[in-house]
Amino acid sequence: VVSSGGGTGGARGQLALRQSAVALDMTFVNLPEITIRRFQDKCFDDFGDLKSEMWETRISELLDRLLKLANCMRAMNSELI
């Protein structure tokens, strides 16, 4: 789950989504949590492109974990069929 905005609205939104997902028995990539404070950190340029190396690295880690989770779930699903 990734959010970008001001204040802590994105973090609260992530928390609410995670709480709802638990009740639905959904699977998430739990780490790294990414909440970019768009207006405080100046992480985006005037065109909305991410310019922060720190956040690029964290998003890359998140996507790597997502791919690993997808591959694990695909393997588990193929064993069930």
XYZ file of N, CA, C and O in Angstrom:
324
model
N 0.852 -1.160 0.000
C 0.000 0.000 0.000
C 0.900 1.226 0.000
O 1.808 1.325 0.815
N 0.661 2.131 -0.916
C 1.461 3.340 -1.045
C 0.524 4.537 -1.014
O -0.549 4.496 -1.608
N 0.920 5.595 -0.318
C 0.133 6.817 -0.343
C 1.051 8.012 -0.457
O 2.204 7.972 -0.065
N 0.517 9.070 -1.045
C 1.269 10.315 -1.176
C 0.300 11.459 -0.966
O -0.738 11.539 -1.608
N 0.613 12.313 -0.058
C -0.245 13.462 0.211
C 0.319 14.257 1.365
O 1.468 14.089 1.754
N -0.475 15.135 1.907
C -0.006 15.961 3.008
C -0.456 15.413 4.344
O -1.382 14.616 4.436
N 0.209 15.848 5.381
C -0.187 15.444 6.729
C -0.134 13.949 6.923
O 0.732 13.270 6.402
N -1.094 13.436 7.660
C -1.125 11.998 7.938
C -2.345 11.314 7.337
O -2.665 10.186 7.694
N -3.019 11.999 6.425
C -4.201 11.401 5.794
C -3.895 10.112 5.065
O -4.654 9.151 5.118
N -2.760 10.078 4.358
C -2.374 8.862 3.640
C -2.108 7.710 4.580
O -2.500 6.573 4.328
N -1.442 8.004 5.704
C -1.159 6.956 6.690
C -2.453 6.433 7.303
O -2.610 5.218 7.490
N -3.375 7.324 7.602
C -4.667 6.882 8.160
C -5.447 6.070 7.138
O -6.106 5.084 7.476
N -5.355 6.473 5.868
C -6.025 5.720 4.808
C -5.455 4.318 4.673
O -6.195 3.352 4.498
N -4.121 4.208 4.766
C -3.482 2.896 4.712
C -3.943 2.021 5.871
O -4.247 0.843 5.694
N -3.996 2.601 7.047
C -4.407 1.851 8.234
C -5.842 1.351 8.087
O -6.135 0.183 8.362
N -6.737 2.205 7.617
C -8.134 1.799 7.438
C -8.251 0.685 6.398
O -9.008 -0.272 6.583
N -7.483 0.807 5.317
C -7.513 -0.236 4.286
C -6.996 -1.559 4.829
O -7.581 -2.619 4.595
N -5.914 -1.506 5.585
C -5.356 -2.728 6.168
C -6.337 -3.375 7.150
O -6.497 -4.589 7.177
N -7.003 -2.553 7.971
C -7.971 -3.105 8.920
C -9.131 -3.769 8.195
O -9.597 -4.837 8.594
N -9.596 -3.164 7.117
C -10.679 -3.765 6.332
C -10.219 -5.060 5.672
O -10.964 -6.039 5.612
N -8.986 -5.068 5.183
C -8.464 -6.238 4.487
C -8.308 -7.434 5.416
O -8.482 -8.577 4.987
N -8.002 -7.182 6.666
C -7.881 -8.286 7.632
C -9.212 -9.020 7.743
O -9.262 -10.246 7.742
N -10.299 -8.263 7.800
C -11.620 -8.881 7.911
C -11.969 -9.685 6.663
O -12.737 -10.642 6.734
N -11.396 -9.304 5.518
C -11.663 -10.006 4.265
C -10.628 -11.081 3.953
O -10.664 -11.704 2.901
N -9.670 -11.276 4.867
C -8.609 -12.268 4.709
C -7.790 -12.034 3.442
O -7.453 -12.959 2.713
N -7.478 -10.756 3.189
C -6.664 -10.390 2.031
C -5.187 -10.440 2.387
O -4.814 -10.299 3.541
N -4.364 -10.626 1.380
C -2.918 -10.666 1.573
C -2.308 -9.353 1.104
O -2.647 -8.855 0.029
N -1.418 -8.809 1.915
C -0.734 -7.560 1.587
C 0.770 -7.762 1.588
O 1.288 -8.674 2.230
N 1.467 -6.883 0.905
C 2.903 -6.734 1.089
C 3.031 -5.735 2.230
O 2.696 -4.567 2.087
N 3.477 -6.215 3.379
C 3.440 -5.390 4.583
C 4.585 -4.403 4.704
O 4.430 -3.358 5.335
N 5.733 -4.739 4.159
C 6.893 -3.853 4.286
C 7.573 -3.697 2.939
O 7.571 -4.633 2.150
N 8.173 -2.601 2.639
C 8.206 -1.391 3.441
C 6.906 -0.613 3.299
O 6.290 -0.615 2.239
N 6.491 0.015 4.387
C 5.338 0.909 4.315
C 5.805 2.207 3.664
O 6.873 2.720 3.977
N 5.014 2.721 2.753
C 5.412 3.934 2.039
C 4.322 4.975 2.171
O 3.204 4.772 1.698
N 4.649 6.049 2.841
C 3.754 7.201 2.975
C 4.589 8.439 2.690
O 5.330 8.909 3.546
N 4.498 8.942 1.485
C 5.298 10.095 1.075
C 4.537 11.368 1.402
O 3.406 11.545 0.961
N 5.155 12.230 2.172
C 4.550 13.532 2.484
C 4.868 14.476 1.333
O 5.876 15.177 1.340
N 4.002 14.474 0.361
C 4.243 15.147 -0.914
C 4.610 16.619 -0.758
O 5.497 17.123 -1.426
N 3.934 17.316 0.107
C 4.128 18.760 0.194
C 5.209 19.151 1.197
O 5.625 20.295 1.228
N 5.669 18.230 2.004
C 6.698 18.525 2.989
C 8.074 18.094 2.526
O 9.055 18.787 2.759
N 8.185 16.960 1.877
C 9.489 16.403 1.525
C 10.014 16.873 0.169
O 11.164 16.626 -0.151
N 9.175 17.501 -0.645
C 9.583 17.931 -1.995
C 10.160 16.759 -2.785
O 11.219 16.855 -3.379
N 9.457 15.646 -2.755
C 9.918 14.421 -3.417
C 9.555 14.377 -4.898
O 10.052 13.535 -5.622
N 8.686 15.282 -5.337
C 8.211 15.271 -6.719
C 8.616 16.566 -7.419
O 8.644 17.630 -6.809
N 8.893 16.462 -8.721
C 9.187 17.664 -9.483
C 7.882 18.320 -9.937
O 6.789 17.870 -9.571
N 7.979 19.372 -10.738
C 6.789 20.115 -11.175
C 5.867 19.294 -12.061
O 4.705 19.641 -12.243
N 6.368 18.203 -12.621
C 5.562 17.350 -13.489
C 4.953 16.163 -12.744
O 4.292 15.321 -13.329
N 5.225 16.071 -11.432
C 4.693 14.983 -10.627
C 5.553 13.736 -10.616
O 5.136 12.703 -10.106
N 6.752 13.830 -11.197
C 7.662 12.677 -11.214
C 8.448 12.614 -9.909
O 8.897 13.642 -9.396
N 8.639 11.417 -9.413
C 9.382 11.207 -8.178
C 10.849 11.531 -8.400
O 11.456 11.073 -9.359
N 11.425 12.341 -7.515
C 12.833 12.707 -7.666
C 13.681 12.313 -6.459
O 14.872 12.559 -6.433
N 13.095 11.674 -5.480
C 13.801 11.276 -4.270
C 14.388 9.877 -4.431
O 13.655 8.905 -4.639
N 15.715 9.760 -4.330
C 16.352 8.444 -4.438
C 15.932 7.520 -3.302
O 15.775 6.319 -3.501
N 15.742 8.088 -2.110
C 15.328 7.275 -0.967
C 13.981 6.610 -1.246
O 13.815 5.404 -1.042
N 13.022 7.381 -1.752
C 11.697 6.814 -2.015
C 11.725 5.890 -3.219
O 11.001 4.890 -3.260
N 12.549 6.188 -4.218
C 12.683 5.271 -5.355
C 13.179 3.909 -4.880
O 12.691 2.870 -5.333
N 14.142 3.917 -3.961
C 14.676 2.671 -3.417
C 13.599 1.912 -2.654
O 13.438 0.699 -2.828
N 12.843 2.614 -1.817
C 11.798 1.940 -1.026
C 10.691 1.390 -1.925
O 10.174 0.298 -1.687
N 10.319 2.144 -2.952
C 9.290 1.659 -3.876
C 9.808 0.446 -4.641
O 9.072 -0.520 -4.864
N 11.079 0.467 -5.024
C 11.684 -0.683 -5.693
C 11.640 -1.917 -4.788
O 11.316 -3.026 -5.240
N 11.954 -1.727 -3.493
C 11.879 -2.840 -2.535
C 10.453 -3.368 -2.431
O 10.234 -4.587 -2.389
N 9.483 -2.461 -2.393
C 8.083 -2.862 -2.311
C 7.685 -3.683 -3.535
O 7.040 -4.730 -3.415
N 8.082 -3.229 -4.724
C 7.742 -3.955 -5.946
C 8.425 -5.314 -6.006
O 7.830 -6.293 -6.466
N 9.672 -5.395 -5.523
C 10.355 -6.695 -5.460
C 9.591 -7.663 -4.561
O 9.395 -8.830 -4.901
N 9.152 -7.181 -3.408
C 8.390 -8.033 -2.492
C 7.046 -8.435 -3.097
O 6.579 -9.558 -2.900
N 6.428 -7.516 -3.839
C 5.160 -7.822 -4.494
C 5.346 -8.940 -5.523
O 4.534 -9.869 -5.602
N 6.416 -8.864 -6.304
C 6.689 -9.924 -7.284
C 6.939 -11.264 -6.609
O 6.456 -12.298 -7.074
N 7.683 -11.252 -5.505
C 7.927 -12.498 -4.765
C 6.621 -13.080 -4.229
O 6.386 -14.285 -4.316
N 5.765 -12.217 -3.686
C 4.473 -12.670 -3.176
C 3.622 -13.243 -4.312
O 3.010 -14.311 -4.163
N 3.595 -12.565 -5.444
C 2.811 -13.050 -6.586
C 3.308 -14.405 -7.063
O 2.509 -15.303 -7.356
N 4.623 -14.564 -7.117
C 5.185 -15.858 -7.542
C 4.860 -16.966 -6.547
O 4.528 -18.086 -6.946
N 4.927 -16.658 -5.257
C 4.571 -17.654 -4.236
C 3.100 -18.041 -4.331
O 2.754 -19.221 -4.253
N 2.256 -17.048 -4.508
C 0.821 -17.331 -4.597
C 0.494 -18.110 -5.864
O -0.348 -18.998 -5.845
N 1.181 -17.788 -6.957
C 0.976 -18.528 -8.208
C 1.383 -19.990 -8.026
O 0.685 -20.904 -8.464
N 2.523 -20.209 -7.363
C 2.995 -21.576 -7.132
C 2.014 -22.337 -6.229
O 1.719 -23.511 -6.476
N 1.526 -21.684 -5.189
C 0.562 -22.332 -4.292
C -0.723 -22.647 -5.029
O -1.306 -23.718 -4.844
N -1.162 -21.747 -5.870
C -2.412 -21.941 -6.609
C -2.276 -23.081 -7.608
O -3.207 -23.870 -7.773
N -1.121 -23.203 -8.244
C -0.940 -24.288 -9.223
C -0.893 -25.647 -8.536
O -1.262 -26.658 -9.123
N -0.438 -25.699 -7.282
C -0.423 -26.959 -6.538
C -1.833 -27.403 -6.161
O -2.092 -28.587 -6.001
N -2.737 -26.438 -6.015
C -4.110 -26.761 -5.621
C -4.931 -27.280 -6.784
O -5.945 -27.932 -6.583
N -4.507 -26.969 -7.975
C -5.304 -27.357 -9.169
C -5.001 -28.770 -9.578
O -4.067 -29.371 -9.444
